[in-house]
Short mmCIF file of C-alpha atoms and ligand atoms in Angstrom, two decimals:
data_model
loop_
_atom_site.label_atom_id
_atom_site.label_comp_id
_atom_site.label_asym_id
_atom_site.label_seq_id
_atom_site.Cartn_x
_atom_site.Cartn_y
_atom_site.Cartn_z
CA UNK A 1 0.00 0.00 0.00
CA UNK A 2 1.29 3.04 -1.26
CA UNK A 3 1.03 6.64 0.55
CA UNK A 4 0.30 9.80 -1.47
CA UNK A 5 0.18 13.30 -0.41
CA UNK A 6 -2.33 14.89 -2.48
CA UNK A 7 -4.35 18.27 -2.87
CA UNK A 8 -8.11 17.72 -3.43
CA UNK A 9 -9.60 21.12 -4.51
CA UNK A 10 -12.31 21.21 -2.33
CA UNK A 11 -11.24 19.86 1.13
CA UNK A 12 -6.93 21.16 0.77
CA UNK A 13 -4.65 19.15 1.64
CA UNK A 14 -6.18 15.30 1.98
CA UNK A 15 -4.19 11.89 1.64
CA UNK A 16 -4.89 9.77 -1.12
CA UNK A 17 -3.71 6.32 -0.73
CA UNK A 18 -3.28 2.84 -3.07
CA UNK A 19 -4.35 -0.38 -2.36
CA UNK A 20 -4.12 -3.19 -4.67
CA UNK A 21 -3.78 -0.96 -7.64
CA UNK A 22 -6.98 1.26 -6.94
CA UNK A 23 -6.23 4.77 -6.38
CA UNK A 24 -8.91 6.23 -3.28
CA UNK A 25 -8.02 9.85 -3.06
CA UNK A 26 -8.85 9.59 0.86
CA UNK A 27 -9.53 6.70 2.93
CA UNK A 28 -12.96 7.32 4.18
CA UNK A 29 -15.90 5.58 2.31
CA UNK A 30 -19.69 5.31 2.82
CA UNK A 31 -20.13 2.30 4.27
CA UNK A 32 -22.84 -0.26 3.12
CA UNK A 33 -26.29 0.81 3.81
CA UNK A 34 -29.26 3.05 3.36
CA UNK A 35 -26.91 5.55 1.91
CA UNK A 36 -25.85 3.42 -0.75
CA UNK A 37 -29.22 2.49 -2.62
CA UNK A 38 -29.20 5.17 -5.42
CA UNK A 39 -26.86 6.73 -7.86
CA UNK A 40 -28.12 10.02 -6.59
CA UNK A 41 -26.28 8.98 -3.37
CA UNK A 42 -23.38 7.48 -4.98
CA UNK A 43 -22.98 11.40 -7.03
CA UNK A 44 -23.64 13.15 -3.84
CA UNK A 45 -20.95 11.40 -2.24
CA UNK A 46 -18.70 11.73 -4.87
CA UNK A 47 -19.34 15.70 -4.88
CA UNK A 48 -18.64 16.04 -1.08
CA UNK A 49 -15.31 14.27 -1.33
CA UNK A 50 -15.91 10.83 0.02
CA UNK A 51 -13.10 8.58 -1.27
CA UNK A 52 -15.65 5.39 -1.83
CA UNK A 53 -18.92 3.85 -1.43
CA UNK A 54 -19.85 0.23 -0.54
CA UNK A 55 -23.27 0.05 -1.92
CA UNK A 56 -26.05 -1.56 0.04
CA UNK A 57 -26.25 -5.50 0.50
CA UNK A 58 -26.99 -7.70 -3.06
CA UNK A 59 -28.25 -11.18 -1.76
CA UNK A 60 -28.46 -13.80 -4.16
CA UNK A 61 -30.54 -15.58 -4.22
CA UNK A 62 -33.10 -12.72 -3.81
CA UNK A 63 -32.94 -11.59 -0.10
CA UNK A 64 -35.59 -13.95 2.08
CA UNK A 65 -35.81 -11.34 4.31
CA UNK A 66 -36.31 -7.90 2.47
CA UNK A 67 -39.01 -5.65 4.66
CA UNK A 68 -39.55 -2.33 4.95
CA UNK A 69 -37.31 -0.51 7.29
CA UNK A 70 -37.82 0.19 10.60
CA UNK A 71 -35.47 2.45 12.00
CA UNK A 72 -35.01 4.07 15.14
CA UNK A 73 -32.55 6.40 16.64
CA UNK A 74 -31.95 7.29 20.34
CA UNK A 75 -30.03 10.59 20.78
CA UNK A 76 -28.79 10.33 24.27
CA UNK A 77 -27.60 6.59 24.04
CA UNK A 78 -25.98 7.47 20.89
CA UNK A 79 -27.28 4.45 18.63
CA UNK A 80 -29.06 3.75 15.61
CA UNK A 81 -31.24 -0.10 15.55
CA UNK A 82 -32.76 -1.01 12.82
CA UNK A 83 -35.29 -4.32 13.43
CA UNK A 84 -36.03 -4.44 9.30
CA UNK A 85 -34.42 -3.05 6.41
CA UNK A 86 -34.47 -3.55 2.86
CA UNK A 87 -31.45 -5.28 0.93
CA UNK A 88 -31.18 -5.09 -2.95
CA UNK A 89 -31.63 -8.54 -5.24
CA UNK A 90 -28.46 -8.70 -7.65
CA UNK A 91 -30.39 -6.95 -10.59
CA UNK A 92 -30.53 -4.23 -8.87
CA UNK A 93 -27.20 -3.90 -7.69
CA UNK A 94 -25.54 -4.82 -10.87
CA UNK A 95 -27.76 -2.12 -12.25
CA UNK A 96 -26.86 0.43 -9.30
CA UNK A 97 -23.13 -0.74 -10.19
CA UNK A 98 -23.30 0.00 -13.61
CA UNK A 99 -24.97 3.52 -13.01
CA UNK A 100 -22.64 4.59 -10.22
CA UNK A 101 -19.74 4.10 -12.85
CA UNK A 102 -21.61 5.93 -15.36
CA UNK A 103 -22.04 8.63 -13.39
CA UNK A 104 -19.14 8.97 -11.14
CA UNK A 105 -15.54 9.92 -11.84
CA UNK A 106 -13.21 9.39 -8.35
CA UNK A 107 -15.52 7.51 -6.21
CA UNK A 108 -14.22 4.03 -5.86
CA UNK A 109 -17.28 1.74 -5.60
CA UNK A 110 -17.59 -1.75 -3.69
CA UNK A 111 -20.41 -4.31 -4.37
CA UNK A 112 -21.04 -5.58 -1.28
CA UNK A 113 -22.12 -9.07 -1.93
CA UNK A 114 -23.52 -12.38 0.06
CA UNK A 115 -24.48 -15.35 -1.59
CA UNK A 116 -27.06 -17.74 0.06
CA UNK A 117 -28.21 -20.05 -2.41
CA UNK A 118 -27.46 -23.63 -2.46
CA UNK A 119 -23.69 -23.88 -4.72
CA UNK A 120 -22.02 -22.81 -1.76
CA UNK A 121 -18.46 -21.37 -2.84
CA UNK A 122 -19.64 -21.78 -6.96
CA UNK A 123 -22.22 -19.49 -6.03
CA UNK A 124 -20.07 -16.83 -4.49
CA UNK A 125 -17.83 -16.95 -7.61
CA UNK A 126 -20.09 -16.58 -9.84
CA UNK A 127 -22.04 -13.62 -8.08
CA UNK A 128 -18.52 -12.49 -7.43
CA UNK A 129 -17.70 -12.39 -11.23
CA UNK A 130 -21.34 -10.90 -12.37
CA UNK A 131 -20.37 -7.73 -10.16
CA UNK A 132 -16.69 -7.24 -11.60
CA UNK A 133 -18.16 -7.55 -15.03
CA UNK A 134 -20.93 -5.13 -14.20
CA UNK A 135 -17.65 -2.81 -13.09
CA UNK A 136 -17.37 -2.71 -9.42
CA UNK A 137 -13.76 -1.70 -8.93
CA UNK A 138 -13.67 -3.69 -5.52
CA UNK A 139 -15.91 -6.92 -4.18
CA UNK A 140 -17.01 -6.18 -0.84
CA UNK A 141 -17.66 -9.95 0.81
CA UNK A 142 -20.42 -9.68 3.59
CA UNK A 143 -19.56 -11.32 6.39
CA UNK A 144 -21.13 -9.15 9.09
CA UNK A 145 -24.25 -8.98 8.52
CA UNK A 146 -26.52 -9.96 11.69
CA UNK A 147 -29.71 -9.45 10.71
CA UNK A 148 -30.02 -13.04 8.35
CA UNK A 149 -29.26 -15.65 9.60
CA UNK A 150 -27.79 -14.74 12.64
CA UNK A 151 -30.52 -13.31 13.89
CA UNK A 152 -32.87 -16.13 13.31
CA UNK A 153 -30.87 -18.15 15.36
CA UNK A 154 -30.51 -15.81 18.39
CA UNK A 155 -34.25 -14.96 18.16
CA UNK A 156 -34.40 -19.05 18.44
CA UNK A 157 -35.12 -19.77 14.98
CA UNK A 158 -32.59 -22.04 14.14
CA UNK A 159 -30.92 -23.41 11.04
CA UNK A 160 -33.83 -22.62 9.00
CA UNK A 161 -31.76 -20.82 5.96
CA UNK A 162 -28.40 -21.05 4.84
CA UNK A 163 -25.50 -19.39 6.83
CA UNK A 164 -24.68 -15.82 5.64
CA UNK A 165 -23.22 -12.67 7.12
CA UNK A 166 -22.64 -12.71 11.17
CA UNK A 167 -23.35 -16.55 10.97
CA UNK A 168 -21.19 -17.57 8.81
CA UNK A 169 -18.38 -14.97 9.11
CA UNK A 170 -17.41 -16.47 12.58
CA UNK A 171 -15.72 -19.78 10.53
CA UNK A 172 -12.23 -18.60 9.47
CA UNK A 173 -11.70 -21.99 7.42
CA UNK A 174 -14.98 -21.17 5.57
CA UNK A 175 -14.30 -17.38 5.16
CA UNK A 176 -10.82 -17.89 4.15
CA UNK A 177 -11.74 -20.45 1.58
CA UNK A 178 -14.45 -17.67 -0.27
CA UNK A 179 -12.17 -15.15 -0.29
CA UNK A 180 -9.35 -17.82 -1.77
CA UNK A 181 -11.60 -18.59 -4.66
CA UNK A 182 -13.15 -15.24 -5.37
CA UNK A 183 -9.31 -13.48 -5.05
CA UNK A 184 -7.43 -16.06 -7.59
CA UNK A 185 -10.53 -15.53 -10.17
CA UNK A 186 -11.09 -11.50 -10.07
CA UNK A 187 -8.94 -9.08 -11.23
CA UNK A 188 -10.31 -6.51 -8.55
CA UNK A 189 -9.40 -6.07 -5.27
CA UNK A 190 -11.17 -8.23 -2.53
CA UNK A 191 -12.41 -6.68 0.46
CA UNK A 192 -13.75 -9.18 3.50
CA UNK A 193 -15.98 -7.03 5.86
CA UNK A 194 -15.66 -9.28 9.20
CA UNK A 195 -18.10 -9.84 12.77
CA UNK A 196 -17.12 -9.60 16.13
CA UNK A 197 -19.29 -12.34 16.91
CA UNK A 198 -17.97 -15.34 18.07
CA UNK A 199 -14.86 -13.91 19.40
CA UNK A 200 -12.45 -14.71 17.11
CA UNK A 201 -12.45 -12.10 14.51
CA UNK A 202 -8.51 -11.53 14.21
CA UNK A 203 -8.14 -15.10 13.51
CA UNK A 204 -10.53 -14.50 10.59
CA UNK A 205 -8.69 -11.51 9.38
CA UNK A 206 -5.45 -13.80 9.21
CA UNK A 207 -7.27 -15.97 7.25
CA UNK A 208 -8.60 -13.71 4.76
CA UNK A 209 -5.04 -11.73 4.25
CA UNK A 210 -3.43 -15.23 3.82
CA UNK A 211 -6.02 -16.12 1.55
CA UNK A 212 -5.22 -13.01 -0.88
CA UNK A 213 -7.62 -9.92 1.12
CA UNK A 214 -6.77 -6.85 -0.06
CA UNK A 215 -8.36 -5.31 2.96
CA UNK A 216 -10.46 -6.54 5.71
CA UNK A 217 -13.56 -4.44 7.30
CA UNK A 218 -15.08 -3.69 10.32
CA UNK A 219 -17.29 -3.35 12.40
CA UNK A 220 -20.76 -4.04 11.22
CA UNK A 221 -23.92 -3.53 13.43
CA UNK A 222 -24.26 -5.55 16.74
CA UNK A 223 -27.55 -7.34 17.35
CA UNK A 224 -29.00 -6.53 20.49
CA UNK A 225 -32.40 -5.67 23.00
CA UNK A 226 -33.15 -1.87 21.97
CA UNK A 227 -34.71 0.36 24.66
CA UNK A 228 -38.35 -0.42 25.08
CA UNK A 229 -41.24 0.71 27.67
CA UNK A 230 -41.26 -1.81 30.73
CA UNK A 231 -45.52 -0.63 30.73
CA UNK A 232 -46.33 -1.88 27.41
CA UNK A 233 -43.23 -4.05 26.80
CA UNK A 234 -44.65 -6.28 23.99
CA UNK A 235 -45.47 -2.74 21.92
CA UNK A 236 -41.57 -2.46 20.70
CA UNK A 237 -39.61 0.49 20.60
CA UNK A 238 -40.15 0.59 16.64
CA UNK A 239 -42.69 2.53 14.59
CA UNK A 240 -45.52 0.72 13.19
CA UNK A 241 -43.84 -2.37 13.73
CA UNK A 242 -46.35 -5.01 15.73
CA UNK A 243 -43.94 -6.86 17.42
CA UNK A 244 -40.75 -6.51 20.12
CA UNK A 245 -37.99 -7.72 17.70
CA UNK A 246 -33.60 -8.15 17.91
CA UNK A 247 -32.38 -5.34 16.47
CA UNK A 248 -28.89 -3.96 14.65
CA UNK A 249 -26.85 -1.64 16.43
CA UNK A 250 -24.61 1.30 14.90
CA UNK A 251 -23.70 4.91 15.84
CA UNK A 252 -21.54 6.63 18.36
CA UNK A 253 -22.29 3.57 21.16
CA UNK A 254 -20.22 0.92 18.91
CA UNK A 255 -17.09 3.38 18.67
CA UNK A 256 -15.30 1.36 21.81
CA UNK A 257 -16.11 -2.02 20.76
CA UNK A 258 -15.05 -1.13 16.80
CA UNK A 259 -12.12 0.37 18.17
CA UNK A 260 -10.72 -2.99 19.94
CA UNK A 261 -11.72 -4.89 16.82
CA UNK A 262 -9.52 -2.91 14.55
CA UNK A 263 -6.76 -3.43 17.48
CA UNK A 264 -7.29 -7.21 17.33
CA UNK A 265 -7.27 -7.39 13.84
CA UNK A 266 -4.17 -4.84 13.81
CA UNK A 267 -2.08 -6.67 16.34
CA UNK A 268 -2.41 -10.25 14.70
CA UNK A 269 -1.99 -9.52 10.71
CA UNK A 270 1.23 -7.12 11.92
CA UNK A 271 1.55 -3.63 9.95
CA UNK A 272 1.68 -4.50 6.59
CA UNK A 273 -2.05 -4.76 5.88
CA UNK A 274 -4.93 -3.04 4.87
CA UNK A 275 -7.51 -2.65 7.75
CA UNK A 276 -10.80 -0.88 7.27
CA UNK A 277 -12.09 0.56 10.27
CA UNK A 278 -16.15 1.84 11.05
CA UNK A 279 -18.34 1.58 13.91
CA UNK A 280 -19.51 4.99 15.72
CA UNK A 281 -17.54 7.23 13.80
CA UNK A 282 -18.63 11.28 14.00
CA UNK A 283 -15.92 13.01 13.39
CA UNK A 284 -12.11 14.10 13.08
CA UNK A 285 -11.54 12.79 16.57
CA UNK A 286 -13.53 9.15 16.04
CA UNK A 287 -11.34 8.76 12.94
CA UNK A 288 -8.11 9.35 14.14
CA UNK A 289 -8.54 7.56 17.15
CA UNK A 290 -9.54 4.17 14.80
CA UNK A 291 -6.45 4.94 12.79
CA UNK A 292 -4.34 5.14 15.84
CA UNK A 293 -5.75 1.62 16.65
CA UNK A 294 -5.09 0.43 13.46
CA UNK A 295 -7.14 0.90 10.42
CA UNK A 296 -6.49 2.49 7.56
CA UNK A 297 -9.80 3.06 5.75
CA UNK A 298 -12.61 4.39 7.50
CA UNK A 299 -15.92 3.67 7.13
CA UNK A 300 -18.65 5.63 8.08
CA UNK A 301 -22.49 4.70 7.96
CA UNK A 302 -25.11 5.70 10.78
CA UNK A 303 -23.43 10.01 10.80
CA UNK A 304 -24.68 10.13 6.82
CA UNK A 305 -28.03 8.47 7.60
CA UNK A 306 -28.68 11.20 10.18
CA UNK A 307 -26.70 14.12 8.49
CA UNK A 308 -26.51 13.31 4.59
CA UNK A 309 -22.66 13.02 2.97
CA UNK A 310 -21.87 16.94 3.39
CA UNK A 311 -19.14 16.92 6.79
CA UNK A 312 -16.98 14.97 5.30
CA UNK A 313 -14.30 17.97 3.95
CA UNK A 314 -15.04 19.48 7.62
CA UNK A 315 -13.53 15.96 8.72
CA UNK A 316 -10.67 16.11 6.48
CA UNK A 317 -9.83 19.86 7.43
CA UNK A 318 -9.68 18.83 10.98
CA UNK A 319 -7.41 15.80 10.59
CA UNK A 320 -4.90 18.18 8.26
CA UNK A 321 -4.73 20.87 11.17
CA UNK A 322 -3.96 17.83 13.45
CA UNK A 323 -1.63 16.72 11.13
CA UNK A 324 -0.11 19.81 10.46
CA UNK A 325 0.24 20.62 14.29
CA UNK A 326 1.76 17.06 15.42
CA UNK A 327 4.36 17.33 12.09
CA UNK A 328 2.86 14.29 10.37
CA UNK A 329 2.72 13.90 6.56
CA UNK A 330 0.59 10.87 6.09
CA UNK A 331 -1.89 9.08 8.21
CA UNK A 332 0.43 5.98 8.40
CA UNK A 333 2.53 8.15 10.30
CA UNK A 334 0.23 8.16 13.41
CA UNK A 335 -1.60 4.93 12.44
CA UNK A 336 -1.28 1.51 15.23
CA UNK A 337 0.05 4.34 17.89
CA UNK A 338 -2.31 2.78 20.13
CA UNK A 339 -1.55 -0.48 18.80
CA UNK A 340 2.18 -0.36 20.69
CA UNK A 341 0.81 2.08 23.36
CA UNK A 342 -2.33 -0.24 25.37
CA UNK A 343 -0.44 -1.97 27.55
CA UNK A 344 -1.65 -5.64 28.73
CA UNK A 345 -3.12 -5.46 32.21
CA UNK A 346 -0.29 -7.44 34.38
CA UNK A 347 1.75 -4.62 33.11
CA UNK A 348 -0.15 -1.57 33.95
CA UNK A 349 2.37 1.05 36.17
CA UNK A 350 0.01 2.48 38.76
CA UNK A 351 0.93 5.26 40.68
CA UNK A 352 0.16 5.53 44.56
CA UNK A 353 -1.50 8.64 45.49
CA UNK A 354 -4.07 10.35 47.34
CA UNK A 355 -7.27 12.06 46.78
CA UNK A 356 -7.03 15.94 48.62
CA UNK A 357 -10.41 17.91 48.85
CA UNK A 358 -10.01 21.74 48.75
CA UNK A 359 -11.85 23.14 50.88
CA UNK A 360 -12.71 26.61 49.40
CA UNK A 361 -14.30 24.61 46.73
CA UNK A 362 -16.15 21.29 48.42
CA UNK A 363 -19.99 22.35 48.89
CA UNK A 364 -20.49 19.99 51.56
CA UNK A 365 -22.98 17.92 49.28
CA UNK A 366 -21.79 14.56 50.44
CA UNK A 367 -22.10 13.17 47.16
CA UNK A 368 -18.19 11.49 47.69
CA UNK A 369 -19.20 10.00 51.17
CA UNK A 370 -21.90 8.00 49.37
CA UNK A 371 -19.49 5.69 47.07
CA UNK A 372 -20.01 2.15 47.39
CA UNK A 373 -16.71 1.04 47.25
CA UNK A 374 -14.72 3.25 49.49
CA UNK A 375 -14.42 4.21 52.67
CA UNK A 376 -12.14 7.32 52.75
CA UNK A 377 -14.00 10.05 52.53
CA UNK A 378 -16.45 11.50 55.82
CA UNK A 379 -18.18 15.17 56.38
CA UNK A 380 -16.37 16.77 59.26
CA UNK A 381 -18.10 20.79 59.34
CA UNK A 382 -20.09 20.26 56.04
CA UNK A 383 -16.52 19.23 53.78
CA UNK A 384 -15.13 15.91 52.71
CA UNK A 385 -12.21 15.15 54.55
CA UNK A 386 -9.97 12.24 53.08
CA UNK A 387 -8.65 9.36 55.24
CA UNK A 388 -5.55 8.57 53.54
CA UNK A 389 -5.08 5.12 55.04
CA UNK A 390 -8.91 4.12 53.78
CA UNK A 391 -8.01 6.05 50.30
CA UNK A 392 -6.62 3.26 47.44
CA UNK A 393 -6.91 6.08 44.83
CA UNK A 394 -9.18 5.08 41.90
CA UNK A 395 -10.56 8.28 41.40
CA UNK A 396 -14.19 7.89 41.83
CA UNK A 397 -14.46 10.36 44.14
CA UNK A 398 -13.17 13.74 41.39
CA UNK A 399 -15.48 11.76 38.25
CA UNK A 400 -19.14 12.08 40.85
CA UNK A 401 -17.62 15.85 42.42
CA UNK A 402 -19.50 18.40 40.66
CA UNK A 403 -17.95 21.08 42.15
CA UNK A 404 -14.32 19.78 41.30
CA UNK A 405 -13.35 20.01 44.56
CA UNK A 406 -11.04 17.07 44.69
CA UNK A 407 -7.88 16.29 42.93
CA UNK A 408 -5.14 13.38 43.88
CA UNK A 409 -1.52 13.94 45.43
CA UNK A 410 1.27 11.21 45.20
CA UNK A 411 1.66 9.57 48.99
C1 LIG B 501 -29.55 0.68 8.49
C2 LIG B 501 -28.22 0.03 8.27
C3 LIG B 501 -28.06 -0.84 7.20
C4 LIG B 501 -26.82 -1.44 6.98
N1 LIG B 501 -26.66 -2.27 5.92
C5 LIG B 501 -25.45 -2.84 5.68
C6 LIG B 501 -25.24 -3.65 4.53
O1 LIG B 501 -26.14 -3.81 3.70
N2 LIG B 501 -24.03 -4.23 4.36
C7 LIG B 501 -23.00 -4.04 5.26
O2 LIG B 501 -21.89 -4.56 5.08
N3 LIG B 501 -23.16 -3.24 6.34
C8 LIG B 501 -24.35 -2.64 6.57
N4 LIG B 501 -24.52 -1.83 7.64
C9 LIG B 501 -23.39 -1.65 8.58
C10 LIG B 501 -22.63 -0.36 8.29
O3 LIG B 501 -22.03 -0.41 7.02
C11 LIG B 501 -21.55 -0.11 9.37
O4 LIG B 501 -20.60 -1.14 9.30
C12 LIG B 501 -22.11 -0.08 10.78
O5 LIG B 501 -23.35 0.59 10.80
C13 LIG B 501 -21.16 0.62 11.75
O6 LIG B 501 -20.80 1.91 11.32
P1 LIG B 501 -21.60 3.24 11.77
O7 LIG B 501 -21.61 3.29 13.27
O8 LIG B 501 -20.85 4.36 11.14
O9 LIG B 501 -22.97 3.12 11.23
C14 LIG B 501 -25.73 -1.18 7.86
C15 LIG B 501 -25.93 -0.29 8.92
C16 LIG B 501 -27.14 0.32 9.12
C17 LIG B 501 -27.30 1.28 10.26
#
């Protein structure tokens, strides 16, 4: 993979990069999903600088679940869940394909593409090949998706369709061996887009690079229990929807989990390469911090749903001013920082100190006294007075002080 300073009229100074012989002028793409249905999208993202688009799920044989969506999004929690959403059949993303490379210059374009039908890895292929000739630049292989098979089986419907997405994504051997067959036959770069579920999701990753990857993805969503009302439990959280349902899980809440994932993947397949990185990303910050933890694409789904494909250039801005200030000239320069930096747990150094209260500041509101887990602090005179014996230092006290009263010495 090949680093390239570049200018990019609109944004200034961006970094375009090359993997596999396809040239992304920067290294954040739409990722697959409601935002990748049209060609409108695919010129609007294109026009606000976006370096690719994976476009929306193809099933083949035509989806066998394909329902209207039902979306919901919870501000304060920070998540999207969707309970039903529509997927394309392959007609219509061959034909969204073919359109999006009509009517698109520099946007690199991914099919993103499951096969469930009964030839197993002759299936893939061939849907594999139908979306090359139709001119994807780059297959996009679903693994992740949880909201097929997988969910059918955690909602306690089991084995009644062929494995696909979350399900079968968990089986390296069986991952490894699609990506093997489709890699040798295409002349395009393949991209794996992995699960967390099951645990073992760098051991996947190995198995797709050794099987000839170009890049491996994630994070996809997380099935989970949305929020719902404890009076009328069996209602749902979801507009006209009838019943309580699983649900997929995106937006800023997934950041920490999509962060260690990219780690994982990162600290197993080594530097050399190509991680893709999405799950909760907002902005400048999100993205550098999944950089610093390894990836080296990002990809970025629930922030368009909610605010269309216009902040990208606002993100790039901010990451050249951060750039600019550390002395950086590429993104691999601060990429896998975190990588060397989170230190295993038997390692941690942990200094001994001791939590002092200031007394012109402490309002007497006791709210220190009332931790669980410790017993150093007391009200002597309406302020929180520290025992330093009782006081082990974990810092509970200064995160529930609202007045900021209390700060932490060394012994
Ligand atoms: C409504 C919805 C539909 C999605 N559909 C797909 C899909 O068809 N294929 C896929 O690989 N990922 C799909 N995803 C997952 C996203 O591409 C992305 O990996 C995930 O949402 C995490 O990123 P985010 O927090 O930026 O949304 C979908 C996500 C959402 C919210």
């Amino acid at each position: 993979m090949e680093w390239i300073p570049a200018f990019a009229g609109m944004t200034g100074y961006v970094m375009s990069f090359e993997i596999a012989g396809l040239k992304f002028r920067n290294p954040f793409i739409v990722a697959s999903g409601p935002a990748t249905k049209h060609v409108s999208q695919l010129i609007e993202a294109e026009r606000c600088g976006w370096g690719g688009a994976s476009l929306k799920l193809a099933i083949e044989p035509a989806p066998y679940i394909n329902l209207n969506p039902r979306y919901r999004w919870w501000d304060q929690e920070h998540y999207l869940a969707f309970s039903a959403e529509t997927r394309l059949t392959p007609d219509e993303a061959l034909r969204l394909t073919e359109q999006g490379r009509e009517q698109t210059k520099d946007l690199i374009i991914l099919a993103n593409i499951t096969y469930t039908g009964d030839k197993g890895l002759d299936g893939w292929l061939a849907m594999a090949k139908r979306f090359v000739d139709a001119g994807a630049h780059a297959l996009e292989l679903n693994m992740c998706c949880p909201n097929m098979s997988f969910n059918l089986k955690v909602s306690g419907e089991r084995n009644r369709t062929a494995q696909s997405g979350a399900s079968l994504g968990q089986n390296a051997e069986i991952v490894g061996m699609a990506t093997k067959i489709i890699a040798d036959a295409v002349d395009v770069p393949v991209f794996v887009k992995l699960t967390p579920e099951g645990g073992g999701i760098a051991e996947v990753a190995q198995a797709c690079f050794e099987n000839g990857a170009a890049v491996v993805g994630t994070t996809a969503n997380r099935l989970a229990i949305p929020e719902f009302d404890i009076h009328n439990p069996k209602r749902g959280p979801f507009r006209f929807q009838d019943q309580p349902s699983m649900a997929c899980f995106s937006g800023g809440w997934l950041k920490p989990l999509a962060l260690r994932d990219v780690f994982e993947i990162r600290k197993k397949v080594g530097p050399a390469p190509c991680v893709l990185g999405a799950g909760g990303i907002r902005n400048h910050t999100d993205a550098i911090q999944m950089m610093m933890c390894g990836a080296d694409m990002i990809g970025i789904c629930t922030e368009v749903m909610l605010r269309g494909f216009a902040f990208l250039p606002a993100i790039l801005k901010n990451i050249e001013k951060f750039m600019v200030r550390h002395g950086y000239d590429s993104y691999r320069d601060f990429r896998d920082i975190m990588v060397e930096a989170i230190t295993p747990a038997d390692h941690l150094t942990i200094r001994d100190v001791v939590a002092y209260v200031e007394p012109e500041l402490c309002d007497g509101c006791g709210r220190c006294t009332r931790i669980g887990h410790c017993y150093a602090i007391t009200l002597k005179d309406q302020k929180a007075v520290v025992d330093p014996n009782q006081c082990t230092g974990c810092s509970t006290c200064q995160d529930v002080c609202h007045a900021k009263a209390i700060s932490f010495v060394r012994r």
